[in-house]
XYZ file of N, CA and C in Angstrom:
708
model
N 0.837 -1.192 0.000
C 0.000 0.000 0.000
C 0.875 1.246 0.000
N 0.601 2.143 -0.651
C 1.249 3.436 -0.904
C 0.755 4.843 -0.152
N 1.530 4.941 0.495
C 0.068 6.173 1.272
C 1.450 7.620 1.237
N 0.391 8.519 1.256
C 1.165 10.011 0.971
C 0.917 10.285 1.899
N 1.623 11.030 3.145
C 1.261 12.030 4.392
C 1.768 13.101 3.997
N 0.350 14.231 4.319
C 0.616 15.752 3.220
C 0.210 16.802 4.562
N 1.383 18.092 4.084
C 0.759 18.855 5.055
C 1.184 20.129 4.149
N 0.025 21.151 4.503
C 0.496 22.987 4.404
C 0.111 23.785 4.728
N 1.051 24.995 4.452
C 1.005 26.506 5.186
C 0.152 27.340 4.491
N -0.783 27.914 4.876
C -1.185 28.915 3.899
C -1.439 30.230 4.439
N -1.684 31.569 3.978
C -1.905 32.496 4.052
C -2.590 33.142 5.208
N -3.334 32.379 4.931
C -4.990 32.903 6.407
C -5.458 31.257 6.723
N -6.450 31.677 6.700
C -7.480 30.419 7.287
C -8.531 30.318 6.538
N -9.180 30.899 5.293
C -10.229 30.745 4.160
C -9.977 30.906 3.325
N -9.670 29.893 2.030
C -9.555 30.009 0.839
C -10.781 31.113 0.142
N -12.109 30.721 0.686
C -12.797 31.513 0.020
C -13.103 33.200 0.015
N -12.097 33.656 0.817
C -11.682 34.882 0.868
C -10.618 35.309 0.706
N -9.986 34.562 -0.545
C -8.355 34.796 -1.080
C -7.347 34.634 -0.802
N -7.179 33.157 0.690
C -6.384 32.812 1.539
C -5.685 31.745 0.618
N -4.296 31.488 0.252
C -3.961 30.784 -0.875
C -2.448 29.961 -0.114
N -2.599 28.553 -0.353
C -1.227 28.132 0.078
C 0.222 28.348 -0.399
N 0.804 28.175 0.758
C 2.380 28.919 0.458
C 3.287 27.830 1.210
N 3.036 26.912 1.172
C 4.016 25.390 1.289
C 3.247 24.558 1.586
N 4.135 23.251 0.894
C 3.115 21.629 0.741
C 4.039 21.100 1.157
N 4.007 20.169 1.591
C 5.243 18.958 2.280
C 4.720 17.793 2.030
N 4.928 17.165 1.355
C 4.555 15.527 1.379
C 5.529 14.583 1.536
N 5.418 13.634 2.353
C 6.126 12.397 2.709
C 5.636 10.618 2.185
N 6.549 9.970 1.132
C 5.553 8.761 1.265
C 6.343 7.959 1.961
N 5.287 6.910 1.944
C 5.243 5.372 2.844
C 4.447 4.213 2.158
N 5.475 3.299 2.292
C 5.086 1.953 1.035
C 5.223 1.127 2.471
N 3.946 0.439 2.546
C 4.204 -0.493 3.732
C 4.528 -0.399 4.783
N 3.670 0.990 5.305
C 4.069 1.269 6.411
C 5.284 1.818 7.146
N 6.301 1.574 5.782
C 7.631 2.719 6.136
C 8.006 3.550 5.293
N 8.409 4.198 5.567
C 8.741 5.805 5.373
C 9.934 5.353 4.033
N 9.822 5.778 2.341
C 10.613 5.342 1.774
C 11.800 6.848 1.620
N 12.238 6.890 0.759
C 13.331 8.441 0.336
C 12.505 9.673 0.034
N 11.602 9.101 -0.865
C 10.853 10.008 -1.569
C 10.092 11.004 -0.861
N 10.498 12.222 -1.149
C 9.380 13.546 -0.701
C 8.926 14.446 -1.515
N 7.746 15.035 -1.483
C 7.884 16.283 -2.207
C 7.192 17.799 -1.298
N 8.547 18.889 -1.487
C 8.379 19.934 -0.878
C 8.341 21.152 -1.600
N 7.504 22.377 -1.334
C 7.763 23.415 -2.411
C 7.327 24.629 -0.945
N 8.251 25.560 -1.632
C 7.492 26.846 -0.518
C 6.859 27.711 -2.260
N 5.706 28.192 -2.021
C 4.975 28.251 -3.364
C 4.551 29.854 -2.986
N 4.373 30.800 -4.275
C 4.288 32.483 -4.021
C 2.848 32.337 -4.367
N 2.269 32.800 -3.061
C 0.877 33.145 -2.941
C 0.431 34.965 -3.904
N 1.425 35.337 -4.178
C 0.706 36.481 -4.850
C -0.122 37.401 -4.144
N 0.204 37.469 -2.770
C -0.761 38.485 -1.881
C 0.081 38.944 -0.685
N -0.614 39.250 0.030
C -0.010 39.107 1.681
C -0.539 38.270 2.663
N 0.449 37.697 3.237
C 0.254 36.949 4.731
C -0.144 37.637 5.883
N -1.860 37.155 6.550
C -2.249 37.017 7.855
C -1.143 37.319 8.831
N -1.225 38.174 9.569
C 0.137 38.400 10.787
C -0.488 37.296 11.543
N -1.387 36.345 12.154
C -2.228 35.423 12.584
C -1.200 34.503 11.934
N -1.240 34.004 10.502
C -0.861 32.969 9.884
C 0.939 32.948 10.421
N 1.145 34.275 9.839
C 3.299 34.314 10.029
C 3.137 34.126 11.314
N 2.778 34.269 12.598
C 3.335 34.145 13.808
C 3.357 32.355 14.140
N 2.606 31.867 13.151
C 2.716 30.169 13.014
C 3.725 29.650 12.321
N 4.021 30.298 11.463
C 4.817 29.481 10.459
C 6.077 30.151 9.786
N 5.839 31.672 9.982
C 7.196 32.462 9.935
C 7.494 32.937 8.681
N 6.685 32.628 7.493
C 6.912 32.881 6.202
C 6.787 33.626 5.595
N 7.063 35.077 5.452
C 6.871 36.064 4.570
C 6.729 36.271 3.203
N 6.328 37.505 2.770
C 6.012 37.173 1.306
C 7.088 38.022 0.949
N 7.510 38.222 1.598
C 8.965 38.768 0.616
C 9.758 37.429 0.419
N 10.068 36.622 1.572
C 10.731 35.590 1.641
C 9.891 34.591 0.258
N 8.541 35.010 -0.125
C 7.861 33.476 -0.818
C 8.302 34.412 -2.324
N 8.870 35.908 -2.250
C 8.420 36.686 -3.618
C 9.156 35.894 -4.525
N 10.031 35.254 -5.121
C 10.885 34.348 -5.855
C 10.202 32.906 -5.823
N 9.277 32.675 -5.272
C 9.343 30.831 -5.026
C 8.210 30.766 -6.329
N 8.044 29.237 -7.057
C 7.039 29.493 -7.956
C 5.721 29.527 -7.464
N 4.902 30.125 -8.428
C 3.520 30.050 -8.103
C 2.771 28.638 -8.000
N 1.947 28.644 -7.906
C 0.899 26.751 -7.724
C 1.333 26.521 -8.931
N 0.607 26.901 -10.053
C 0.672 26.467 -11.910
C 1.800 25.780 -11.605
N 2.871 26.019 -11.211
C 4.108 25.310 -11.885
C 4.450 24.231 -11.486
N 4.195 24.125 -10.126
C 4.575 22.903 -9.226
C 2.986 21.446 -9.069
N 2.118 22.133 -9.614
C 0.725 21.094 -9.795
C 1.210 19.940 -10.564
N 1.445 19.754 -11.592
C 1.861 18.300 -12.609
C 2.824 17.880 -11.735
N 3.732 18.379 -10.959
C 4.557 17.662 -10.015
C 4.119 16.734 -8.489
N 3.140 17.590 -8.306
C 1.598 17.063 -6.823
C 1.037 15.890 -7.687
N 0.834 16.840 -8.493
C -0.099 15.155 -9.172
C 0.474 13.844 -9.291
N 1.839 14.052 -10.056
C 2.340 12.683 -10.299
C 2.891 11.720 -8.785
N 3.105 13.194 -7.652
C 3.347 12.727 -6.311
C 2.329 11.232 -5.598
N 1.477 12.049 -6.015
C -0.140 11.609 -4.572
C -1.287 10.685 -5.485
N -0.750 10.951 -6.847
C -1.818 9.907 -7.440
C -1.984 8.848 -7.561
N -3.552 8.458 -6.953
C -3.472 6.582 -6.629
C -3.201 5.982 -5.246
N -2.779 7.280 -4.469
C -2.141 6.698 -3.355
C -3.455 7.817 -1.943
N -3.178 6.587 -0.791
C -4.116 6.870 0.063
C -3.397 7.915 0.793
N -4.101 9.389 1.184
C -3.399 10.456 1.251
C -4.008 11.125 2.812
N -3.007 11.110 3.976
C -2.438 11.096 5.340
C -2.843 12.425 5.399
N -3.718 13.002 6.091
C -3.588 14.901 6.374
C -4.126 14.456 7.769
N -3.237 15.657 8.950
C -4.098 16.082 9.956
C -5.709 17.664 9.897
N -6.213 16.880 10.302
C -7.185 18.097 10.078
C -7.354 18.409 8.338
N -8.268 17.457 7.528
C -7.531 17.298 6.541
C -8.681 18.004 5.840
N -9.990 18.546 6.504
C -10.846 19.624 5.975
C -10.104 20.755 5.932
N -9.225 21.159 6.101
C -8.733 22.734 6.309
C -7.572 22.277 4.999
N -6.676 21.109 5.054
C -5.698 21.280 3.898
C -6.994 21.150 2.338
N -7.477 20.061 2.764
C -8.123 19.269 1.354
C -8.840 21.216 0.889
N -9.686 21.574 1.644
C -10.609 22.855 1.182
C -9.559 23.826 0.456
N -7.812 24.057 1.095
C -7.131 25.171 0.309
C -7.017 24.474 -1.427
N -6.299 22.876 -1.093
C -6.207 22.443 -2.140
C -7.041 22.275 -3.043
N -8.342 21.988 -3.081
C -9.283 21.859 -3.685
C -9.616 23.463 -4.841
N -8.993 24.397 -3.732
C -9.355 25.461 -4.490
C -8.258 26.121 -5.693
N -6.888 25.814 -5.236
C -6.104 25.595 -5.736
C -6.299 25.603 -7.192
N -6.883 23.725 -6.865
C -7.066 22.934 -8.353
C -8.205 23.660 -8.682
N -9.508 24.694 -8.485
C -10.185 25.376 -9.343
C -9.859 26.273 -9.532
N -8.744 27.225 -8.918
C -8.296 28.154 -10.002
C -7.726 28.151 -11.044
N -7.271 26.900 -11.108
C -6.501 26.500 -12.364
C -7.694 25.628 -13.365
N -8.752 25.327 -12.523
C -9.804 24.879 -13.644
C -9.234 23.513 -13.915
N -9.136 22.847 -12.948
C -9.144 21.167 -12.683
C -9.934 20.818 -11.832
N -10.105 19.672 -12.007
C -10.401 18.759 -11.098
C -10.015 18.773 -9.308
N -11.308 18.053 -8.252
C -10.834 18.507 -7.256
C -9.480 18.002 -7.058
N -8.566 17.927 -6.055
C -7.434 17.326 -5.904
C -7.788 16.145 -4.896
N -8.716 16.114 -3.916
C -9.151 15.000 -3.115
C -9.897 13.589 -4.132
N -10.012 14.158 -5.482
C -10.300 13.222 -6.434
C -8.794 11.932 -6.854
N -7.649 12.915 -6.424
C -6.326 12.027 -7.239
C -6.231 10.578 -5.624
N -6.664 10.623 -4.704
C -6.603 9.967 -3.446
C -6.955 8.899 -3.647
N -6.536 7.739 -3.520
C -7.925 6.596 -3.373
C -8.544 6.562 -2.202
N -7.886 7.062 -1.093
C -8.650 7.132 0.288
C -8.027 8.314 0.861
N -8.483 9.084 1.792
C -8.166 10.383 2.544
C -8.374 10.137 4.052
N -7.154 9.808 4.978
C -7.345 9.737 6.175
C -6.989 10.817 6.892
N -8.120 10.993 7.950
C -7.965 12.597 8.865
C -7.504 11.533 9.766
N -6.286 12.122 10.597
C -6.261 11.594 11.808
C -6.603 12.573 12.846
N -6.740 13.732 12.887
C -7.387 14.273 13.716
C -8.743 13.419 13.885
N -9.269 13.441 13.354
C -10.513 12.889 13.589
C -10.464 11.185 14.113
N -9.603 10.607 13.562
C -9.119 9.441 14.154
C -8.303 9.611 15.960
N -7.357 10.794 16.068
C -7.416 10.543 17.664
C -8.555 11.433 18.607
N -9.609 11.776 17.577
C -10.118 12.405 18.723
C -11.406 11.024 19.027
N -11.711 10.111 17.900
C -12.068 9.032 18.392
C -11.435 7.968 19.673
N -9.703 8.155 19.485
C -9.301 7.360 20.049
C -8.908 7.789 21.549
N -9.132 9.213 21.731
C -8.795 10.321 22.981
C -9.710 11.418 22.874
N -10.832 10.749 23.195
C -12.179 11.410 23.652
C -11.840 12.572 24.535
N -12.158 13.493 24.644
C -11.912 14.598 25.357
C -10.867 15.398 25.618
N -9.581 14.956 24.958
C -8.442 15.205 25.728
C -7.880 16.112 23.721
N -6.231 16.621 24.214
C -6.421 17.455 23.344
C -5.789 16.802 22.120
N -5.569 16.790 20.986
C -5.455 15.922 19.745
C -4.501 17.139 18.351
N -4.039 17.750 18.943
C -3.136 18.603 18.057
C -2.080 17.510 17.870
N -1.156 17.926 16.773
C 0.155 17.074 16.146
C 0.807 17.316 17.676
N 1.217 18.240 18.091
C 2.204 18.353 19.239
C 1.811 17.819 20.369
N 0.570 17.461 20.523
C 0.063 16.188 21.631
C 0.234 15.400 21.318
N -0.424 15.020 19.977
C 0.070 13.471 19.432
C 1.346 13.010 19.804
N 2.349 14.115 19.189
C 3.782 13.472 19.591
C 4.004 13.392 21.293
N 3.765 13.974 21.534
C 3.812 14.175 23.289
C 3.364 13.112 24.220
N 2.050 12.284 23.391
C 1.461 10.942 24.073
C 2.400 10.075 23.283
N 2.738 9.894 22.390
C 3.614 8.740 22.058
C 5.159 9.460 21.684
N 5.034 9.823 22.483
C 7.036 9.984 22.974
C 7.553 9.879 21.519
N 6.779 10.929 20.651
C 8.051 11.138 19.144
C 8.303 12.509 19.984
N 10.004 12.721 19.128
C 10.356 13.957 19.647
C 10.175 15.344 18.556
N 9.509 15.948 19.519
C 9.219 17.463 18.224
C 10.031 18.879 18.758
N 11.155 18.586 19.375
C 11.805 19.287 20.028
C 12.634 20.497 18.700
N 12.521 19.932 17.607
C 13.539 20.836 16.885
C 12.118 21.954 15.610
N 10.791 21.755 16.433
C 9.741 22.142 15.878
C 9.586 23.225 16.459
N 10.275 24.325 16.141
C 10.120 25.651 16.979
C 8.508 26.713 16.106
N 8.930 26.369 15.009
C 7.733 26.789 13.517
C 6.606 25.713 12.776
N 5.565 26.173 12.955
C 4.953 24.574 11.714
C 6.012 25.088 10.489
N 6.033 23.831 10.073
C 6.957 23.235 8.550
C 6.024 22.604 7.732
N 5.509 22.535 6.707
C 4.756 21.440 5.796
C 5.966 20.098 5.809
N 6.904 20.331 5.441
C 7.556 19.091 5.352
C 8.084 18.137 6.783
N 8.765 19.392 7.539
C 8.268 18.562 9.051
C 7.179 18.292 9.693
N 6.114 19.214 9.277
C 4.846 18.445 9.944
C 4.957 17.195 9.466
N 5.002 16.925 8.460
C 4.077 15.808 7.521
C 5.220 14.609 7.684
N 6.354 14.656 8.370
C 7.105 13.384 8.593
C 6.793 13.205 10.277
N 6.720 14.343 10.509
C 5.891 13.938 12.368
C 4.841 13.366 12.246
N 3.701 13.459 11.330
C 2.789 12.962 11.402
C 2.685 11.678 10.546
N 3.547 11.565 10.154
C 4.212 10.089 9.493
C 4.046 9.240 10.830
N 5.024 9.588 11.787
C 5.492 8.785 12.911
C 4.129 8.266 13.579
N 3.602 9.634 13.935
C 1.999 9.706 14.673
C 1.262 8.657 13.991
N 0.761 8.488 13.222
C 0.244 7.967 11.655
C 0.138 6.210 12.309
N 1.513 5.925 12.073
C 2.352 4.775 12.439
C 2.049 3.989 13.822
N 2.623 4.981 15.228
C 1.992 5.052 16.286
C 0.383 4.666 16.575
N -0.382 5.643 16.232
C -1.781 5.267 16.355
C -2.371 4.275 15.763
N -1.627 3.566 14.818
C -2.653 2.335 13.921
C -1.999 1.035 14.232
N -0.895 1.029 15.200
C 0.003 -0.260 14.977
C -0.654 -1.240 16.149
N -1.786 -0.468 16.872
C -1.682 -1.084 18.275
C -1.375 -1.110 19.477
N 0.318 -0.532 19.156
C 0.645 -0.411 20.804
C 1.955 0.870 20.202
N 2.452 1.199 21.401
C 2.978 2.484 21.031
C 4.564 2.258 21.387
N 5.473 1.400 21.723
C 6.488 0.514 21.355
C 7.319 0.355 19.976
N 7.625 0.977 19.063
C 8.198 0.762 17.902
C 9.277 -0.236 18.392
N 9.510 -0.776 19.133
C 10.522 -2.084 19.066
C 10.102 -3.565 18.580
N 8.762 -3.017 18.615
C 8.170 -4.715 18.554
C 8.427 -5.171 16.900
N 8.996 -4.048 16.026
C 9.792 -4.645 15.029
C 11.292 -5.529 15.228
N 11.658 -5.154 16.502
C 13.040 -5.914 16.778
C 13.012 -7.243 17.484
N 11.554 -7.971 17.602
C 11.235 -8.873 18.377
C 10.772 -10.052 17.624
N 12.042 -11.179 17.870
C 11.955 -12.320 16.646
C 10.919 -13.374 17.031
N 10.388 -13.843 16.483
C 9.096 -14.447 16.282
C 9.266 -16.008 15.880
N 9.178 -17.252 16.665
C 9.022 -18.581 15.894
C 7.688 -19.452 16.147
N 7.194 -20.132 15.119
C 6.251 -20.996 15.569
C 6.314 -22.115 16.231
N 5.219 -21.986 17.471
C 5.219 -23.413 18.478
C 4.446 -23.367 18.982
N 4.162 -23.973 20.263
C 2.966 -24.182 20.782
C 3.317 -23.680 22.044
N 1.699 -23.254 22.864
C 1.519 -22.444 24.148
C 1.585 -23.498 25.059
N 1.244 -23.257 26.005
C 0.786 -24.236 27.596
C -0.242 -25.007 26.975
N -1.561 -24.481 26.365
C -2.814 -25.613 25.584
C -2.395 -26.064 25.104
N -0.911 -26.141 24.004
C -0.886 -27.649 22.968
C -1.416 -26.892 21.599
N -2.222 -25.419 21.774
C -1.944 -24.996 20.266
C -0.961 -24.407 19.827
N -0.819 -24.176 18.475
C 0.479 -23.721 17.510
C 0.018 -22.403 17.581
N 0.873 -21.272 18.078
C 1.309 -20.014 17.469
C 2.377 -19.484 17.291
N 2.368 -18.230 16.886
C 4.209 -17.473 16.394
C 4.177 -17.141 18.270
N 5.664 -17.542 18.502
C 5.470 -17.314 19.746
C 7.384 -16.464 19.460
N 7.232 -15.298 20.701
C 8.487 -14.516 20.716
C 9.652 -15.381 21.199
N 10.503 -15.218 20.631
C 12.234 -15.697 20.847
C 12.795 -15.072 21.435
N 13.101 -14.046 21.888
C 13.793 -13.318 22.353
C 13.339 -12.785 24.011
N 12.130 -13.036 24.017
C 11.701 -12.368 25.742
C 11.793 -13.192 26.563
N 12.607 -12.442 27.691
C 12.525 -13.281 28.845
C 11.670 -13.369 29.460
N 11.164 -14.917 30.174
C 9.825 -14.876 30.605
C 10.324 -15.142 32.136
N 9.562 -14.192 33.289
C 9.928 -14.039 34.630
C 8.563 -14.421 35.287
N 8.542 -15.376 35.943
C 7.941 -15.631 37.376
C 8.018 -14.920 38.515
N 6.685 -15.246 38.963
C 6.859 -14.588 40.488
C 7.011 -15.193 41.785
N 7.794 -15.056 42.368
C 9.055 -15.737 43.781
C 8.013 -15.339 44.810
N 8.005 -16.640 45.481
C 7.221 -16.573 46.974
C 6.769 -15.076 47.350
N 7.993 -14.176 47.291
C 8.017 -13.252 48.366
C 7.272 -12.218 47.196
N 6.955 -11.967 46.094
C 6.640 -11.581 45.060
C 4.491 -11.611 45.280
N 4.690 -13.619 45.484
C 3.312 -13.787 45.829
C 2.722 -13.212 47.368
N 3.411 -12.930 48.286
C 2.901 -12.942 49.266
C 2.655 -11.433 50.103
N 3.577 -10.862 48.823
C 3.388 -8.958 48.883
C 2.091 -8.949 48.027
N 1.956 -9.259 46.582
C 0.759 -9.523 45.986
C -0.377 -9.690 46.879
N -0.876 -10.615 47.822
C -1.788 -10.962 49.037
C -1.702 -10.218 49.868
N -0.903 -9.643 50.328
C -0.895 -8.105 51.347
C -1.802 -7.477 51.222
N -1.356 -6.755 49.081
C -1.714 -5.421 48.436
C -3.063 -6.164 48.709
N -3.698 -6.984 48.198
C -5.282 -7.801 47.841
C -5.977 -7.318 48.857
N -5.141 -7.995 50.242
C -5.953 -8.016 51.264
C -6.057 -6.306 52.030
N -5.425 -5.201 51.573
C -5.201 -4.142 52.191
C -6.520 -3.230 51.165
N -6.625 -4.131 50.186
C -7.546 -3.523 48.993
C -9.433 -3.946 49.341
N -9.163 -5.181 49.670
C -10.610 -5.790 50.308
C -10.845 -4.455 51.519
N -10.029 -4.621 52.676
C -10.316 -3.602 53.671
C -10.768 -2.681 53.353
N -10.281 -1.906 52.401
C -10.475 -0.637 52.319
C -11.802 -0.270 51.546
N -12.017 -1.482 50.948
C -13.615 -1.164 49.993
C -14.491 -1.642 50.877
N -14.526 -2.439 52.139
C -15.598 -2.965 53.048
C -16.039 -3.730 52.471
N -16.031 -4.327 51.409
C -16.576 -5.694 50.510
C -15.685 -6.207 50.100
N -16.494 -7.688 49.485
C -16.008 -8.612 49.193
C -15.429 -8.223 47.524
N -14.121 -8.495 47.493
C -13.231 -8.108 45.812
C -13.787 -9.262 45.002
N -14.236 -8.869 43.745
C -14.814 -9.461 42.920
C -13.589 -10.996 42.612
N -12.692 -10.745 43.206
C -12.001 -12.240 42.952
C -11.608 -13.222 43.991
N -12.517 -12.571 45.293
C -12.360 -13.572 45.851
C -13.569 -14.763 45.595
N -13.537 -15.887 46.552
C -14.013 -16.902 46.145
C -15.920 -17.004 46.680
N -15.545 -15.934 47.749
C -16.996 -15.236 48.125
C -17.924 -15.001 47.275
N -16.976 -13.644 46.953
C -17.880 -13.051 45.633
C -18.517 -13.969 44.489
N -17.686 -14.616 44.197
C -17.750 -15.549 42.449
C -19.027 -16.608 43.448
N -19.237 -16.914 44.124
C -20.593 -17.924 44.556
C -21.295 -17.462 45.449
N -21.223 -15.798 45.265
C -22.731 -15.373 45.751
C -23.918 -14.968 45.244
């Protein structure tokens, strides 16, 4: 599977009031890892930048006055992201600049070149109900480091949110469990599974069990009832 993780900067915050992007960052991933390939452009919006927008991202339009306009760098997006399932955080706010993009130029939408469009915003706010779900939390709950993220970047966003991406869909939040060798055999039942090679498996020593029965019994006390595992409970 081929998936594009895309991110950008733009002007303001409404395309439909002449707010126009001024960097794209895309990162791909074939199978879940991150291959060489990127594509980055800082692109001349032809206007002025939101003092709102520069205090995010730092980009001036003097700094964008030399960079090319969209026209030039589009046949290059396209041949990027086409066909391939395409990674945005908050991906109503990128997809809506891009979309408009591609109608000023009198194409097609650009959420059309996708075979699938995943928001993960919307994916961790399913998965972290209430709590806060920006890229810089994301990284913050799963220990990626965004320490050298002083500015949003389209191209560093979009490899942070590579990681994030990765993190949130794998299961568990451990990237080692690629370093953990795997053979087939059988459990304690006598069935066959891939069972790990490499982990040490530790028991617990008398004195292990009998602190365990302490904590239990200091835990019964304190609730005035019977703990759903003792033998009370289960045959009453």
């Amino acid at each position: 599977m081929r998936q594009v993780i895309l991110d950008t900067e733009t002007t303001g915050l409404n395309p439909a009031t002449g707010d126009r992007i001024i960097e794209i960052g895309c990162v791909e991933m074939v199978g879940r890892r991150l291959t060489d390939r990127t594509f980055h452009y800082y692109i001349n919006p032809e206007r002025d930048i939101d003092a709102g927008a520069f205090a995010v991202h730092g980009l001036s339009r003097e700094f964008l006055s030399d960079k090319p306009v969209f026209a030039n760098i589009v046949e290059e997006l396209i041949e990027f992201v086409d066909g391939a399932e395409v990674i945005i955080h908050n991906a109503a706010f990128d997809l809506g600049f891009l979309d408009n993009e591609f109608a000023l130029l009198k194409r097609p939408a650009f959420r059309g070149l996708a075979s699938k469009v995943t928001d993960t915003l919307l994916d961790a706010r399913q998965m972290f109900p209430g709590k806060r779900n920006s890229l810089d939390a994301l990284c913050e709950r799963f220990a990626i480091s965004n320490q050298h993220r002083t500015l949003h970047g389209a191209l560093l966003d979009a490899q942070l949110l590579a990681e994030v991406y990765v993190a949130m869909t794998r299961g568990q939040e451990d990237l080692l469990i690629d370093m953990i060798d795997y053979a087939v055999g059988t459990d304690a039942s006598g069935q066959v599974k891939a069972l790990p090679t490499k982990l040490k498996l530790m028991t617990a020593g008398p004195e292990d069990c009998e602190l365990h029965e302490k904590i239990l019994g200091e835990i019964a006390k304190a609730s005035k009832k019977d703990p759903v595992w003792s033998p009370a409970a289960v045959t009453s």
